Short mmCIF file of C-alpha atoms in Angstrom, two decimals:
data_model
loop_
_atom_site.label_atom_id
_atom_site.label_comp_id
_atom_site.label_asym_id
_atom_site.label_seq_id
_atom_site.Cartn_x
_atom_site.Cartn_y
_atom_site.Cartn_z
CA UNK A 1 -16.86 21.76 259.80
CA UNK A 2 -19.75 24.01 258.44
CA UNK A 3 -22.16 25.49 260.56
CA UNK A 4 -25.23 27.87 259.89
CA UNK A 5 -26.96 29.87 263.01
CA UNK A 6 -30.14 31.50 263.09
CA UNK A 7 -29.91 33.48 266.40
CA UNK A 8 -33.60 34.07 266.50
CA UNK A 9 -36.01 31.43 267.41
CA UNK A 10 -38.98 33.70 266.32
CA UNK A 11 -39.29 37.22 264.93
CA UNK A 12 -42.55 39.20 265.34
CA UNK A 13 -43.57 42.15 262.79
CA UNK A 14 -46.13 44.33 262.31
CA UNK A 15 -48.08 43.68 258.54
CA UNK A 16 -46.94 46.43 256.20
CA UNK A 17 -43.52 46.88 258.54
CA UNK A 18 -40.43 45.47 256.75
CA UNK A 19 -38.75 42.33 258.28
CA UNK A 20 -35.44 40.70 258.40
CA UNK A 21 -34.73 37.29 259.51
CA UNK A 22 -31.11 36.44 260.40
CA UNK A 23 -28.46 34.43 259.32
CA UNK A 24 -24.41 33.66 259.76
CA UNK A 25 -22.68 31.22 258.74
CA UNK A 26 -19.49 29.49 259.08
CA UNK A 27 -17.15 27.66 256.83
CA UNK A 28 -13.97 28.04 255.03
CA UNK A 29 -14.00 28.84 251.58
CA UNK A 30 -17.12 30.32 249.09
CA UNK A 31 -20.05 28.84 250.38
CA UNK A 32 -23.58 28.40 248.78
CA UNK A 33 -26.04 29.83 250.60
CA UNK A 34 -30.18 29.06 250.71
CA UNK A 35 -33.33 30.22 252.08
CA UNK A 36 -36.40 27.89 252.67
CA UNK A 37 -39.71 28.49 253.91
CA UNK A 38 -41.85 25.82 255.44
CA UNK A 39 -45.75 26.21 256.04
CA UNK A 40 -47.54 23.99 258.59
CA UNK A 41 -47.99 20.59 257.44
CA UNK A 42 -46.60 21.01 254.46
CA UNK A 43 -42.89 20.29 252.80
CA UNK A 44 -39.98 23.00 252.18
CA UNK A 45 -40.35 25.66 249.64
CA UNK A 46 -37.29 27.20 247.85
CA UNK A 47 -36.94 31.00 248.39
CA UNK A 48 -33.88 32.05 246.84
CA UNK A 49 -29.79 30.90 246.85
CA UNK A 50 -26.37 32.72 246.89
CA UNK A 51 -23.59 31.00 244.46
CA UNK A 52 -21.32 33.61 243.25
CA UNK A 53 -21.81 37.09 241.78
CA UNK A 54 -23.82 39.88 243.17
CA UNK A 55 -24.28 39.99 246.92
CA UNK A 56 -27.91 40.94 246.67
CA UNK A 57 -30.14 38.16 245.92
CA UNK A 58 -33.75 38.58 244.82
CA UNK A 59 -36.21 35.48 244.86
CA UNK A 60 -39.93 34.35 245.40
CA UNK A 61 -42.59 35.71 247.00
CA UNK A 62 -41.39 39.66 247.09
CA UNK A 63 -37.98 37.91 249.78
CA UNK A 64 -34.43 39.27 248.87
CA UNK A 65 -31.17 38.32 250.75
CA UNK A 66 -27.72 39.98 251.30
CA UNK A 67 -24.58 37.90 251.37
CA UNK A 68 -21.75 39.79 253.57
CA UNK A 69 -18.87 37.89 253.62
CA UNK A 70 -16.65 40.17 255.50
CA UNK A 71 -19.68 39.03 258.49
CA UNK A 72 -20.30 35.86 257.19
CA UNK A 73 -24.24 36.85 257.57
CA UNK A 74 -27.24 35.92 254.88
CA UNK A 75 -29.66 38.23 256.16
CA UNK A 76 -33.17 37.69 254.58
CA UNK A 77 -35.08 40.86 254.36
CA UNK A 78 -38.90 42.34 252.84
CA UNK A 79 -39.84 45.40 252.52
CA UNK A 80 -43.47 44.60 253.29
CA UNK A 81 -44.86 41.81 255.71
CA UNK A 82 -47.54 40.35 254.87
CA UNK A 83 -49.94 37.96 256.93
CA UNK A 84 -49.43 34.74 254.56
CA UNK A 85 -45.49 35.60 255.25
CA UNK A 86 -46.14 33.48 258.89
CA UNK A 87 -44.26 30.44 258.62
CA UNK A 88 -41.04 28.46 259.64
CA UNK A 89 -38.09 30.02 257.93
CA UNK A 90 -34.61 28.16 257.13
CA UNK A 91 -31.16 29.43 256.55
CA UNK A 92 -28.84 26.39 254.95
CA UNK A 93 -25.22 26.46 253.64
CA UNK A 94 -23.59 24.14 250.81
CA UNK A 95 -19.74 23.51 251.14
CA UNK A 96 -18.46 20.18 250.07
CA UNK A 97 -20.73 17.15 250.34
CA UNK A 98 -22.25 18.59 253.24
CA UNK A 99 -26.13 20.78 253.42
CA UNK A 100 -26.18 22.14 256.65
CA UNK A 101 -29.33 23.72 257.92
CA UNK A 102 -29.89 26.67 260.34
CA UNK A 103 -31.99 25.60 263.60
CA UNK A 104 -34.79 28.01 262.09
CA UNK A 105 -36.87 30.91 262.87
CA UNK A 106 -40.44 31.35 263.23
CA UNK A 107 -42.21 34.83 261.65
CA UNK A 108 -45.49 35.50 263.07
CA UNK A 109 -46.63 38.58 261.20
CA UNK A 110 -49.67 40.33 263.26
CA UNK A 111 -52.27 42.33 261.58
CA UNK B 1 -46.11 19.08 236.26
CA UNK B 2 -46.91 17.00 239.47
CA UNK B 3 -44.66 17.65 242.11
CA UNK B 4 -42.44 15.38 244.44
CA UNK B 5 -44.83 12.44 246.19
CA UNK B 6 -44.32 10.62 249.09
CA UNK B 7 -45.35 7.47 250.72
CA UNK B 8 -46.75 6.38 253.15
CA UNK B 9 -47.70 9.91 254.39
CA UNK B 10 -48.26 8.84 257.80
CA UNK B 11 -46.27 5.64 259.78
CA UNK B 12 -46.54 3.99 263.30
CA UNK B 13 -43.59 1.24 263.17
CA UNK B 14 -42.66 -0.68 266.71
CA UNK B 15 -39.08 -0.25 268.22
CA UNK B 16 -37.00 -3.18 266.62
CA UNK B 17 -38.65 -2.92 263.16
CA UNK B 18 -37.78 -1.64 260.00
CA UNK B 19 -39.66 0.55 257.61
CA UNK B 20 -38.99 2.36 254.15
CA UNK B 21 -40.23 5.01 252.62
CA UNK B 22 -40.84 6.01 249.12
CA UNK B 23 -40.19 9.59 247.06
CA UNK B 24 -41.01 9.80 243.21
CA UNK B 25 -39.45 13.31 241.83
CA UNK B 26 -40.77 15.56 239.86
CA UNK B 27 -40.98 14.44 235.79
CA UNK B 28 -37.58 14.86 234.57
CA UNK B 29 -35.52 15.27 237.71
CA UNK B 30 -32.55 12.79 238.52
CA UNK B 31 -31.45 14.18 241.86
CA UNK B 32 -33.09 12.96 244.75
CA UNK B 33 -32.24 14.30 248.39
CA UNK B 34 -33.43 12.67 251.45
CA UNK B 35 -33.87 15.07 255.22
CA UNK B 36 -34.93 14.29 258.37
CA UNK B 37 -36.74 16.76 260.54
CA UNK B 38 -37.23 16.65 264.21
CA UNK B 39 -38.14 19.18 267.05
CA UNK B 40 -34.97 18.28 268.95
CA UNK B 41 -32.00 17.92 266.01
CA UNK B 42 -33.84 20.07 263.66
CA UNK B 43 -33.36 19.42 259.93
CA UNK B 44 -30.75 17.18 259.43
CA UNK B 45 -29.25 15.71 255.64
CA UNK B 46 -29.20 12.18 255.55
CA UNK B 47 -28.32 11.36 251.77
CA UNK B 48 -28.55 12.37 248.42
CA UNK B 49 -28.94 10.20 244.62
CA UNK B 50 -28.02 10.82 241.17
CA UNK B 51 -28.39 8.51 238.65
CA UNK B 52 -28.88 5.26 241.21
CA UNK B 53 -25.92 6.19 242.95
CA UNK B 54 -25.39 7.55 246.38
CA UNK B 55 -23.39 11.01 245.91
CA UNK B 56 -23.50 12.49 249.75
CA UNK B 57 -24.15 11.16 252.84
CA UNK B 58 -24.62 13.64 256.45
CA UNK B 59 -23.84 11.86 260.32
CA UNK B 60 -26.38 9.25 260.32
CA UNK B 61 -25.82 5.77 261.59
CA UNK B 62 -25.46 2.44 259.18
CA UNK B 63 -29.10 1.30 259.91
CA UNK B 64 -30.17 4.48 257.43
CA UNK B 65 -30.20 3.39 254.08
CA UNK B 66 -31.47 4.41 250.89
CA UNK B 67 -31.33 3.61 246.88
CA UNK B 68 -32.11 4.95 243.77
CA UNK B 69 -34.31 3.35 240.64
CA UNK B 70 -33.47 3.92 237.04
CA UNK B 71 -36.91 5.83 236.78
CA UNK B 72 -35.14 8.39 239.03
CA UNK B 73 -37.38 7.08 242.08
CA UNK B 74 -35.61 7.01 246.03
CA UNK B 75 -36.63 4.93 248.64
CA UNK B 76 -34.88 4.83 252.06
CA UNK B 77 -34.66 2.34 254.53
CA UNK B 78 -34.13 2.64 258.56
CA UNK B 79 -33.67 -0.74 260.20
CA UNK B 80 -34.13 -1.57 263.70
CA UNK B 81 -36.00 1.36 264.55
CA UNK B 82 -35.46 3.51 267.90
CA UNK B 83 -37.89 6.14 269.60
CA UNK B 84 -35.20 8.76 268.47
CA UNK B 85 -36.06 7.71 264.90
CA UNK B 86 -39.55 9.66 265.02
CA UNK B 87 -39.51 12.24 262.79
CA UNK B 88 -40.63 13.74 259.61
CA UNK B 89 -38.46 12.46 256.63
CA UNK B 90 -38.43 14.99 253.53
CA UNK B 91 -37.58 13.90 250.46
CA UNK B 92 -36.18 16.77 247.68
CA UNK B 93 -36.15 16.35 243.82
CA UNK B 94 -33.61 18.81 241.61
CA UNK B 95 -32.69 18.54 238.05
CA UNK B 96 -29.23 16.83 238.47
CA UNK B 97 -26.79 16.69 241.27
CA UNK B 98 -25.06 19.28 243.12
CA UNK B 99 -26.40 22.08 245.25
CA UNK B 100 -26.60 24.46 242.54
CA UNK B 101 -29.71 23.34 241.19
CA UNK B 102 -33.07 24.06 243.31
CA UNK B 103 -34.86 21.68 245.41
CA UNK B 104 -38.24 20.73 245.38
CA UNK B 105 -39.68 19.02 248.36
CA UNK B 106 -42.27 17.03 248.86
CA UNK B 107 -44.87 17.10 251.97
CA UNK B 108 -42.52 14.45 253.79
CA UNK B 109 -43.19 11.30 255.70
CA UNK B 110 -44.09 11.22 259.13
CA UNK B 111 -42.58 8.03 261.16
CA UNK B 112 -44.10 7.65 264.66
CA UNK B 113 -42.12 4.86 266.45
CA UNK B 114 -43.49 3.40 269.80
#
């Protein structure tokens, strides 16, 4: 069975320091990998996705993640926090028929 | 291009009843996804449509249903309702089926069961 963990229930950061919110995963296989950000009261917002190919993955908002397979880890990372960064964050993998999301970690970026 | 809508936005069904809920995608968009999302379980995949057929389907019990229109539109269905069945439901429009293709979600339903 697949399983995604976000080890983290929240992550606090500075504005201007860089943060990284963390992923691993587990499941057999070449997974597809995802990033979501949710804002309060509002529905999930695509950040970025691993398929296949280079294990640095670039996507909205100024986010990039690192697939490391030998650690089975999806690390998302930004050089730059920002106040409007503050949300719910969610790791999710793909294998099969199955989309399995991470319990999810909550950035509060301070000014 | 309008994004994915939802209806009702807000629900208060009785134990023992049954409700269903409505997602149009986004223009264009044949793949519809359905989540639920609660403080306990977290976010959870209940099913997912393309082209009025059910492709996937996560751990959720029989009384979860759900169906696709030719217009691409979802609704899903939860019959005899329990307390545990309070939650946000998300519904997610993509291009066509598989997980390659992003998601767009829309601001979700929220079921309040008493």
């Amino acid at each position: 069975a697949q399983s995604v963990a976000q080890p983290e229930d929240q992550v606090n950061v500075a504005e201007g320091n860089p943060l990284t919110v963390k992923c691993t995963y587990s499941v057999s296989g070449n997974p597809y990998l995802f990033w979501y950000v949710q804002y309060p009261n509002r529905g999930l917002q695509f950040l970025l996705k691993y398929i296949t190919g280079d294990n640095l993955v670039k996507g909205s908002y100024g986010f990039e993640a690192e697939f490391n397979k030998s650690q089975t880890s999806f690390h998302l990372k930004k050089p730059s926090a920002l106040v409007s960064d503050s949300a719910l964050y969610f790791c999710a993998v793909n294998y099969g028929n199955m989309l399995t999301f991470g319990g999810g970690t909550r950035l509060m970026v301070k000014p | 291009k309008a994004g994915v809508t939802q209806t009702p936005r807000y629900l208060i069904k009785t134990r023992g009843q049954q409700v269903t809920l409505s997602c149009s995608p986004i223009s264009g968009h044949r793949s519809v996804s359905w989540y639920q999302q609660t403080p306990g379980q977290g976010l959870q995949f209940l099913f997912e449509y393309f082209s009025e057929t059910q492709r996937n389907k996560g751990n959720f019990p029989g009384r979860f249903s759900g169906r696709q229109f030719s217009n691409s539109r979802s609704e899903m269905n939860v019959s005899t309702l329990e307390l545990g069945d309070s939650a946000l439901y998300l519904c997610a429009s993509s291009l066509s089926a598989g997980w390659t293709y992003e998601q767009y979600f829309g601001p979700g339903t929220r079921l309040t069961v008493t």
